[in-house]
Coordinates of C-alpha atoms and ligand atoms in Angstrom, one line a residue:
X1 CA 79.1 50.4 96.9
X2 CA 80.5 53.3 95.6
X3 CA 78.3 56.0 94.2
X4 CA 79.8 58.0 90.9
X5 CA 78.8 61.6 89.8
X6 CA 80.7 63.3 87.0
X7 CA 81.4 66.3 89.6
X8 CA 81.9 66.2 93.5
X9 CA 81.5 68.9 94.8
X10 CA 83.1 69.4 98.7
X11 CA 81.2 72.1 101.1
X12 CA 77.6 73.6 100.8
X13 CA 78.5 77.5 101.6
X14 CA 78.7 80.5 99.4
X15 CA 80.9 78.8 97.0
X16 CA 79.5 75.2 96.9
X17 CA 75.9 76.7 96.4
X18 CA 77.3 78.5 93.4
X19 CA 78.9 75.8 92.0
X20 CA 75.9 74.0 92.0
X21 CA 74.4 76.6 90.4
X22 CA 76.7 76.8 87.7
X23 CA 76.9 73.1 87.2
X24 CA 73.0 72.6 86.7
X25 CA 72.6 75.4 84.3
X26 CA 75.9 75.3 82.0
X27 CA 76.7 71.7 82.2
X28 CA 73.0 70.1 82.4
X29 CA 74.3 66.7 81.3
X30 CA 76.9 65.8 83.8
X31 CA 75.8 64.8 87.1
X32 CA 77.1 66.2 90.6
X33 CA 76.6 66.0 94.3
X34 CA 77.6 68.2 96.9
X35 CA 79.4 66.9 100.4
X36 CA 79.0 68.7 103.0
X37 CA 80.8 67.9 106.6
X38 CA 78.5 69.8 108.8
X39 CA 74.8 69.4 109.6
X40 CA 74.1 72.4 108.0
X41 CA 74.4 74.5 104.8
X42 CA 75.9 78.1 104.8
X43 CA 79.3 77.4 105.9
X44 CA 80.9 80.5 107.7
X45 CA 77.3 82.1 107.7
X46 CA 76.2 79.1 109.9
X47 CA 79.2 78.3 111.7
X48 CA 80.2 81.6 113.5
X49 CA 77.2 82.8 115.7
X50 CA 78.8 85.8 117.7
X51 CA 77.0 89.0 118.6
X52 CA 76.6 91.4 115.5
X53 CA 78.1 88.7 113.3
X54 CA 77.6 90.6 109.8
X55 CA 79.6 90.5 106.0
X56 CA 82.5 93.3 106.1
X57 CA 81.7 93.6 102.1
X58 CA 78.8 94.6 100.3
X59 CA 76.3 92.0 99.7
X60 CA 75.8 93.3 96.3
X61 CA 79.5 91.7 95.3
X62 CA 79.3 89.3 98.2
X63 CA 75.9 88.1 96.7
X64 CA 75.6 85.5 93.6
X65 CA 75.9 87.2 90.5
X66 CA 72.5 85.3 89.5
X67 CA 70.4 85.8 92.4
X68 CA 70.0 89.7 93.4
X69 CA 70.2 91.1 96.8
X70 CA 67.4 93.0 97.2
X71 CA 67.3 93.7 101.0
X72 CA 68.1 97.7 102.2
X73 CA 71.5 96.9 104.2
X74 CA 74.3 96.3 102.0
X75 CA 76.6 95.5 104.5
X76 CA 74.2 92.5 106.3
X77 CA 73.9 90.4 109.5
X78 CA 74.7 86.9 109.2
X79 CA 71.2 85.0 109.7
X80 CA 70.1 87.6 106.6
X81 CA 72.8 86.3 104.6
X82 CA 72.2 82.6 105.6
X83 CA 68.3 83.0 104.5
X84 CA 69.9 84.7 101.2
X85 CA 71.8 81.2 100.9
X86 CA 68.6 78.8 101.8
X87 CA 66.3 80.6 99.3
X88 CA 68.6 80.1 96.4
X89 CA 69.6 76.4 97.3
X90 CA 65.6 76.1 97.9
X91 CA 64.8 78.1 94.6
X92 CA 67.2 76.4 92.5
X93 CA 66.5 72.6 93.7
X94 CA 70.2 72.5 94.5
X95 CA 69.1 71.3 98.3
X96 CA 68.2 68.2 96.8
X97 CA 71.9 67.4 95.8
X98 CA 73.9 68.4 99.3
X99 CA 74.6 65.4 101.4
X100 CA 75.1 66.9 105.0
X101 CA 77.2 64.9 107.5
X102 CA 79.8 63.5 104.9
X103 CA 83.0 64.8 105.9
X104 CA 85.1 64.2 103.1
X105 CA 88.8 62.9 104.6
X106 CA 90.8 62.0 101.6
X107 CA 90.5 62.3 97.2
X108 CA 92.5 59.6 95.2
X109 CA 93.4 60.1 91.6
X110 CA 93.6 56.9 89.3
X111 CA 95.2 57.8 86.2
X112 CA 94.3 54.9 84.4
X113 CA 90.5 55.2 85.5
X114 CA 90.5 59.2 85.1
X115 CA 88.6 59.7 88.4
X116 CA 89.0 60.3 92.0
X117 CA 87.8 58.2 94.9
X118 CA 86.5 60.2 97.4
X119 CA 86.9 58.8 101.3
X120 CA 84.1 60.3 103.2
X121 CA 83.3 60.0 106.9
X122 CA 79.5 59.6 106.8
X123 CA 76.8 60.8 109.9
X124 CA 77.3 61.2 113.4
X125 CA 78.3 57.0 113.6
X126 CA 81.3 58.4 111.2
X127 CA 80.6 55.5 108.8
X128 CA 83.3 55.1 105.9
X129 CA 81.7 55.3 102.3
X130 CA 83.0 56.3 99.3
X131 CA 82.0 58.5 96.1
X132 CA 83.7 58.5 92.4
X133 CA 84.3 61.5 90.2
X134 CA 86.0 62.7 87.0
X135 CA 86.0 66.0 88.5
X136 CA 86.4 67.4 92.2
X137 CA 85.8 71.1 93.1
X138 CA 86.9 72.1 96.4
X139 CA 84.7 74.6 98.1
X140 CA 85.7 74.4 101.4
X141 CA 87.0 77.4 102.3
X142 CA 90.3 78.8 103.7
X143 CA 90.1 78.1 107.5
X144 CA 90.2 75.2 109.6
X145 CA 86.4 74.4 110.7
X146 CA 87.4 72.6 114.2
X147 CA 89.7 75.3 115.8
X148 CA 90.2 78.9 115.4
X149 CA 93.6 80.4 116.3
X150 CA 94.5 81.5 119.8
X151 CA 98.0 81.7 120.7
X152 CA 98.8 80.6 124.6
X153 CA 98.0 82.8 127.4
X154 CA 99.9 82.4 130.5
X155 CA 97.9 82.0 133.5
X156 CA 94.5 81.6 131.2
X157 CA 94.1 78.6 133.3
X158 CA 93.7 81.1 137.1
X159 CA 91.1 83.2 134.9
X160 CA 87.7 82.9 137.3
X161 CA 85.4 84.4 134.5
X162 CA 84.8 82.8 130.5
X163 CA 87.4 82.9 128.2
X164 CA 85.7 82.3 124.6
X165 CA 86.7 82.2 121.1
X166 CA 84.2 84.0 118.6
X167 CA 84.5 80.6 116.3
X168 CA 82.9 79.0 119.2
X169 CA 80.2 81.3 120.5
X170 CA 78.6 79.6 123.4
X171 CA 74.4 80.2 123.5
X172 CA 74.6 80.6 126.8
X173 CA 77.1 83.5 127.8
X174 CA 75.4 86.1 129.1
X175 CA 77.5 89.1 129.2
X176 CA 74.6 91.9 130.1
X177 CA 76.1 94.1 132.7
X178 CA 79.7 92.0 132.9
X179 CA 83.1 93.7 132.2
X180 CA 83.9 92.6 128.3
X181 CA 87.4 92.4 127.5
X182 CA 87.9 91.6 123.2
X183 CA 91.7 90.8 122.4
X184 CA 92.4 91.7 119.0
X185 CA 91.9 94.4 116.2
X186 CA 90.3 92.6 112.9
X187 CA 87.0 92.5 111.2
X188 CA 85.6 90.3 114.2
X189 CA 86.6 92.2 117.1
X190 CA 85.6 95.7 115.6
X191 CA 82.5 93.9 115.2
X192 CA 82.0 92.1 118.6
X193 CA 82.7 95.5 120.2
X194 CA 80.0 97.7 119.3
X195 CA 77.3 95.1 119.6
X196 CA 78.4 93.5 123.1
X197 CA 78.7 97.2 124.4
X198 CA 74.7 97.4 124.0
X199 CA 74.6 95.2 126.9
X200 CA 77.7 95.2 128.7
X201 CA 79.2 97.2 131.6
X202 CA 82.1 98.0 129.5
X203 CA 84.1 96.6 126.7
X204 CA 87.6 96.9 126.1
X205 CA 89.0 96.2 123.0
X206 CA 92.9 95.2 124.0
X207 CA 95.2 95.0 120.9
X208 CA 99.0 94.5 119.9
X209 CA 98.5 97.0 117.4
X210 CA 96.4 99.0 115.2
X211 CA 94.5 98.2 112.3
X212 CA 92.5 100.7 109.9
X213 CA 89.2 100.9 110.3
X214 CA 86.7 102.6 107.7
X215 CA 83.3 103.6 108.5
X216 CA 80.6 102.8 105.4
X217 CA 76.9 103.4 105.7
X218 CA 75.5 100.1 105.7
X219 CA 72.9 100.9 103.2
X220 CA 73.5 102.3 99.6
X221 CA 72.0 105.1 98.7
X222 CA 72.6 104.8 95.2
X223 CA 71.6 101.1 95.3
X224 CA 68.1 102.3 96.6
X225 CA 67.4 104.8 94.3
X226 CA 68.5 102.2 91.5
X227 CA 66.2 99.5 93.0
X228 CA 63.1 102.0 93.2
X229 CA 63.4 102.7 89.4
X230 CA 65.1 99.5 87.6
X231 CA 64.1 95.7 87.4
X232 CA 65.4 94.1 90.2
X233 CA 68.2 92.0 88.1
X234 CA 69.1 95.1 86.2
X235 CA 69.9 97.4 89.2
X236 CA 71.8 94.9 91.2
X237 CA 73.7 94.1 88.3
X238 CA 74.4 97.9 87.9
X239 CA 75.0 98.4 91.9
X240 CA 77.0 95.3 91.5
X241 CA 79.7 97.0 88.7
X242 CA 79.7 100.4 90.4
X243 CA 81.0 98.7 93.5
X244 CA 83.5 96.3 91.5
X245 CA 84.8 99.2 90.2
X246 CA 84.8 101.6 93.1
X247 CA 86.4 99.1 95.2
X248 CA 89.1 98.6 92.2
X249 CA 89.8 102.3 92.0
X250 CA 90.6 102.4 96.1
X251 CA 92.8 99.6 95.9
X252 CA 94.9 100.5 92.7
X253 CA 95.3 104.5 94.3
X254 CA 95.9 103.0 98.1
X255 CA 98.4 101.0 96.2
X256 CA 100.0 103.6 94.1
X257 CA 99.9 106.6 96.7
X258 CA 100.0 104.8 100.3
X259 CA 100.6 108.1 101.9
X260 CA 97.8 110.0 100.6
X261 CA 95.4 107.1 101.3
X262 CA 97.1 106.6 104.9
X263 CA 96.0 110.4 105.4
X264 CA 92.9 109.9 103.8
X265 CA 91.3 106.9 105.9
X266 CA 92.8 108.5 109.1
X267 CA 91.5 111.9 108.7
X268 CA 88.3 109.9 108.4
X269 CA 88.5 108.2 111.5
X270 CA 90.1 111.9 112.9
X271 CA 86.6 113.2 112.5
X272 CA 85.0 111.0 114.3
X273 CA 87.5 110.2 117.2
X274 CA 90.0 113.5 117.1
X275 CA 93.6 113.0 116.7
X276 CA 94.8 112.1 119.7
X277 CA 92.7 108.2 120.1
X278 CA 93.6 108.2 116.1
X279 CA 97.2 108.8 116.6
X280 CA 97.1 106.2 119.9
X281 CA 95.0 103.4 118.6
X282 CA 94.3 103.6 115.2
X283 CA 97.1 104.8 112.8
X284 CA 99.0 101.4 111.8
X285 CA 102.8 101.2 111.1
X286 CA 102.3 99.5 107.5
X287 CA 100.7 100.9 105.0
X288 CA 96.6 100.1 104.1
X289 CA 96.0 96.8 102.1
X290 CA 99.2 95.6 103.6
X291 CA 96.9 93.7 105.9
X292 CA 92.7 93.7 105.1
X293 CA 90.8 97.3 105.8
X294 CA 88.6 96.9 108.8
X295 CA 85.1 98.2 107.8
X296 CA 82.6 99.2 110.2
X297 CA 79.0 99.9 109.2
X298 CA 77.6 103.3 110.1
X299 CA 80.8 104.1 112.1
X300 CA 78.9 101.9 115.1
X301 CA 82.5 101.4 116.7
X302 CA 83.5 104.9 116.9
X303 CA 80.2 105.3 118.2
X304 CA 81.0 103.2 121.1
X305 CA 84.2 104.9 122.0
X306 CA 82.6 108.1 122.1
X307 CA 79.9 107.2 124.1
X308 CA 82.3 105.8 126.8
X309 CA 80.3 102.5 126.4
X310 CA 83.6 101.1 124.8
X311 CA 87.7 102.0 125.0
X312 CA 90.5 100.8 122.8
X313 CA 94.0 99.5 124.8
X314 CA 97.3 99.2 122.9
X315 CA 99.4 96.9 124.8
X316 CA 100.8 93.5 125.1
X317 CA 99.7 91.1 127.6
X318 CA 101.8 89.8 130.2
X319 CA 99.8 87.5 131.6
X320 CA 95.8 86.6 132.3
X321 CA 94.8 86.5 136.3
X322 CA 92.0 85.1 138.3
X323 CA 90.3 88.9 137.6
X324 CA 91.1 89.6 134.1
X325 CA 94.6 90.9 132.1
X326 CA 97.9 92.0 133.5
X327 CA 99.6 93.8 130.2
X328 CA 103.5 94.6 129.8
X329 CA 102.5 97.9 130.6
X330 CA 101.6 97.2 134.6
X331 CA 98.2 98.2 134.1
X332 CA 95.7 95.7 134.9
X333 CA 92.2 95.3 132.8
X334 CA 89.5 93.9 135.0
X335 CA 87.2 91.4 133.1
X336 CA 84.4 89.0 133.8
X337 CA 84.4 87.7 130.2
X338 CA 87.5 87.8 127.8
X339 CA 86.7 87.3 123.8
X340 CA 89.9 86.3 121.8
X341 CA 89.1 87.4 118.6
X342 CA 92.6 86.8 117.7
X343 CA 91.8 84.8 114.4
X344 CA 91.4 82.0 112.1
X345 CA 94.0 78.8 111.5
X346 CA 93.9 79.1 107.8
X347 CA 94.0 75.8 105.9
X348 CA 93.5 75.1 102.2
X349 CA 91.9 72.7 100.9
X350 CA 89.8 71.3 104.1
X351 CA 93.1 69.0 105.3
X352 CA 92.1 66.6 102.7
X353 CA 94.7 64.1 101.8
X354 CA 95.4 63.4 98.0
X355 CA 97.3 61.5 96.3
X356 CA 97.9 60.8 92.4
X357 CA 98.6 56.8 91.5
X358 CA 99.2 56.4 95.1
X359 CA 101.9 58.9 95.5
X360 CA 100.7 61.8 98.0
X361 CA 100.3 65.2 96.8
X362 CA 101.9 68.0 98.9
X363 CA 99.6 70.9 97.9
X364 CA 102.8 73.5 99.0
X365 CA 104.6 71.7 96.3
X366 CA 102.5 72.7 93.7
X367 CA 101.6 75.7 91.9
X368 CA 98.3 78.4 91.7
X369 CA 96.8 78.0 88.3
X370 CA 94.6 80.8 87.5
X371 CA 94.1 81.2 91.2
X372 CA 91.5 78.1 91.3
X373 CA 94.0 74.8 89.9
X374 CA 97.3 73.1 90.9
X375 CA 100.6 72.2 88.5
X376 CA 99.9 68.7 87.8
X377 CA 96.9 67.7 89.9
X378 CA 94.3 66.7 87.1
X379 CA 90.8 67.5 87.3
X380 CA 90.9 68.9 90.9
X381 CA 89.9 73.2 91.1
X382 CA 89.4 74.8 94.5
X383 CA 87.0 77.9 95.2
X384 CA 89.3 80.6 96.7
X385 CA 88.3 84.3 97.0
X386 CA 89.7 87.6 96.9
X387 CA 91.5 88.8 99.4
X388 CA 90.4 92.5 98.7
X389 CA 87.3 92.5 97.1
X390 CA 84.3 89.9 97.9
X391 CA 84.5 86.2 98.0
X392 CA 81.9 85.5 95.4
X393 CA 83.4 87.6 92.4
X394 CA 85.9 85.2 92.3
X395 CA 84.3 82.0 93.1
X396 CA 81.3 82.9 91.0
X397 CA 84.5 83.3 88.1
X398 CA 86.0 79.8 89.1
X399 CA 82.3 78.1 88.8
X400 CA 82.5 79.2 85.5
X401 CA 85.5 78.6 84.4
X402 CA 85.1 74.5 86.0
X403 CA 81.9 74.5 83.6
X404 CA 84.0 75.5 80.1
X405 CA 87.0 72.6 81.3
X406 CA 83.9 70.3 81.8
X407 CA 82.1 71.1 78.0
X408 CA 85.4 71.3 76.5
X409 CA 86.4 67.7 77.5
X410 CA 83.2 66.5 76.6
X411 CA 83.2 68.1 73.1
X412 CA 87.1 67.2 73.0
X413 CA 86.1 63.5 74.2
X414 CA 89.0 63.7 76.8
X415 CA 89.2 62.7 80.6
X416 CA 91.5 64.7 81.8
X417 CA 92.9 68.0 82.3
X418 CA 96.0 69.0 83.8
X419 CA 98.1 72.3 84.4
X420 CA 101.7 71.9 83.4
X421 CA 104.3 74.5 83.8
X422 CA 106.1 72.2 81.7
X423 CA 109.7 73.3 82.5
X424 CA 108.9 77.0 82.2
X425 CA 111.2 78.7 84.5
X426 CA 109.1 80.7 87.0
X427 CA 109.9 83.0 89.9
X428 CA 107.7 81.3 93.1
X429 CA 105.9 84.0 95.5
X430 CA 103.6 83.0 98.5
X431 CA 100.2 82.6 97.5
X432 CA 98.7 85.4 99.3
X433 CA 101.1 88.5 99.8
X434 CA 99.5 90.3 103.0
X435 CA 101.6 90.7 106.0
X436 CA 99.0 89.2 108.6
X437 CA 100.2 87.2 111.1
X438 CA 97.3 84.4 110.5
X439 CA 98.3 84.6 107.0
X440 CA 102.2 84.6 107.2
X441 CA 101.7 81.8 110.0
X442 CA 99.9 79.2 107.1
X443 CA 102.0 80.7 103.9
X444 CA 104.5 77.6 104.3
X445 CA 101.7 75.0 103.5
X446 CA 99.4 76.9 100.7
X447 CA 100.8 76.3 97.3
X448 CA 102.8 78.8 96.0
X449 CA 102.0 81.4 93.0
X450 CA 104.1 82.4 90.1
X451 CA 105.6 86.2 88.8
X452 CA 103.3 85.7 85.3
X453 CA 100.2 84.6 84.1
X454 CA 98.0 81.9 84.2
X455 CA 100.2 81.1 87.4
X456 CA 100.0 84.6 88.9
X457 CA 96.9 85.5 91.5
X458 CA 95.9 89.2 89.8
X459 CA 93.3 89.5 92.9
X460 CA 92.2 91.9 90.0
X461 CA 87.8 90.7 88.9
X462 CA 88.0 92.6 86.0
X463 CA 91.4 90.9 84.7
X464 CA 89.9 87.7 85.8
X465 CA 87.0 88.2 83.8
X466 CA 88.6 88.7 80.5
X467 CA 91.2 85.6 81.5
X468 CA 88.8 83.2 82.9
X469 CA 85.7 83.8 80.5
X470 CA 87.3 85.1 77.3
X471 CA 91.3 83.6 77.6
X472 CA 92.2 80.5 76.1
X473 CA 91.1 77.2 77.8
X474 CA 94.5 75.6 76.4
X475 CA 96.8 77.6 78.2
X476 CA 99.3 75.5 80.1
X477 CA 96.8 73.2 80.6
X478 CA 96.5 69.6 78.7
X479 CA 93.9 68.0 77.4
X480 CA 94.5 64.1 77.5
X481 CA 93.5 60.8 77.7
X482 CA 94.7 59.3 80.5
X483 CA 97.4 56.6 80.1
X484 CA 99.9 55.6 83.1
X485 CA 102.9 57.6 84.1
X486 CA 103.3 61.6 83.3
X487 CA 101.9 62.4 86.7
X488 CA 104.7 64.2 88.7
X489 CA 104.8 68.1 88.0
X490 CA 107.8 68.8 85.1
X491 CA 110.3 70.5 86.6
Ligands
FAD1 C1 83.4 86.0 110.6 C2 83.7 85.8 108.6 C3 83.0 87.0 108.2 C4 83.5 87.1 106.8 N1 83.1 88.1 106.1 C5 83.2 87.9 104.6 C6 82.9 89.4 103.8 O1 82.1 90.1 104.3 N2 83.2 89.2 102.4 C7 83.7 88.6 102.0 O2 84.4 88.4 100.8 N3 84.5 87.2 102.9 C8 83.7 87.4 104.0 N4 84.6 86.6 104.6 C9 85.7 85.3 104.2 C10 84.3 84.2 103.7 O3 84.5 82.9 104.3 C11 83.7 83.9 102.2 O4 83.1 85.1 102.0 C12 82.5 82.8 102.1 O5 81.7 82.3 103.2 C13 83.6 81.7 101.9 O6 82.5 80.7 101.3 P1 82.9 79.3 100.6 O7 82.0 78.5 100.6 O8 84.1 79.3 100.0 O9 83.7 78.7 102.0 P2 82.8 78.6 104.0 O10 81.8 79.4 104.1 O11 84.1 78.1 104.8 O12 82.5 77.0 103.5 C14 83.0 76.0 103.5 C15 82.0 74.7 103.6 O13 82.8 73.7 103.8 C16 82.6 72.7 104.1 N5 83.5 71.9 104.3 C17 84.7 72.0 104.9 N6 85.5 71.0 104.5 C18 84.8 69.7 104.7 C19 85.5 68.5 104.1 N7 86.4 68.0 104.6 N8 84.5 67.7 103.8 C20 83.2 68.5 103.4 N9 82.8 69.5 104.0 C21 83.4 70.3 104.1 C22 81.9 73.4 105.4 O14 81.8 72.4 106.8 C23 81.5 74.7 104.9 O15 80.5 74.3 104.8 C24 84.4 85.9 106.0 C25 85.1 85.3 106.7 C26 84.5 85.3 108.2 C27 84.5 84.3 109.2

């Protein structure tokens, strides 16, 4: 039997839970189900279990627009975020819509039927079942859940200690009084180093090249002041907007005046670590926001370095040895535990195989539409957050837009909506314009973005509010009642 829903949402992380809330409040006459591949909700915030796991953006913008974040810490730990997601689900009855252990493998669109047939692997026995829906909303995140990214390190098999990837943190890892080397300089590495340094004999952060690291207080003094004086929803909304606008201001100034911004960021680091350390280990060759900045709460990383509990080495790995890591400079780093904080393997649409009327769709051949849909792919949206601001800001807008589309289709009595370029000449640029290795490695498999709206990703919340809440819904969107044919991308 094929179970049918108006909307199938894939994934029960932040985006999927937000999608459920929007659907049931704004499209209450439509049925929906959330199919979650894992045995738990929460996505990222359930999967990652490494010491110190936390957000690196503030919870006033990473939280949902409809549910105030009331805890004191603005930069929150993973378990608190997971508890917030769980509470949101239960409060709104979204938990009753979730089917755990339902991993989506493929989705086939039939134009005559105007519906997707979704092939799912269910339960530990991996039983195959099918669902059908009129609209498919992918909330499956942006990376491969099965494996993280780790380069091949020569001699890794000779290392006598343990090698751990942060995506699969072993419960039984005891690093108390051990020598730890954390390879990497991204958000995960800067989180792990001060946290592990609390118990380890010593932690070395081994990086190939420096990253911009910015310290911010974990508690937001303005937010706490407002929370004492205003009702929770009002205070939350005000702090959310304060942080959105400050973030946008900081980002745009940084892009406009990179040299000044670089000097300011390095100056903040120098206040903690001094000239020499910052010149050697915290001065990237690229401009701020060419890659993601790393945020550390309450200067915890700098504190661990100053106390001597941790240190930074900027060098290249020659090979792993039985007792640690030999560097290209000839230096040896002794280690009992090596953590490869070398990143994620980016993956869009969770590797789900899409086809339209029997023809396989290659997402890399399509063009992003409003940061959520794709040219010539009907009745499908994807929640994908900002790279320069909190993910949920964009995910919330995406959910709102999906509801607008669904209600428009109902009101007009049509069953299909398809973004169409319709032959307009368009310069194509990569989906993300970061220079980080984990981004550039994946971009050839991602859809492209265009050079102008609605095909361009703005990475700007206020622009997106205007476009998605108030902009025309007919903008390059074909509403139709299906007839076979016209399923390919217009050249
Ligand atoms: C360690 C870490 C820290 C982060 N910190 C921040 C931060 O501070 N601020 C920020 O804005 N962003 C941060 N991010 C990005 C973060 O992933 C997003 O903010 C947010 O959690 C994404 O939510 P999501 O629901 O879209 O995706 P995810 O959290 O990845 O959830 C996707 C869900 O979809 C499920 N799924 C995937 N494929 C399938 C399938 N085929 N079938 C069924 N289910 C499937 C997964 O099992 C998962 O439950 C961080 C990411 C990581 C890895």
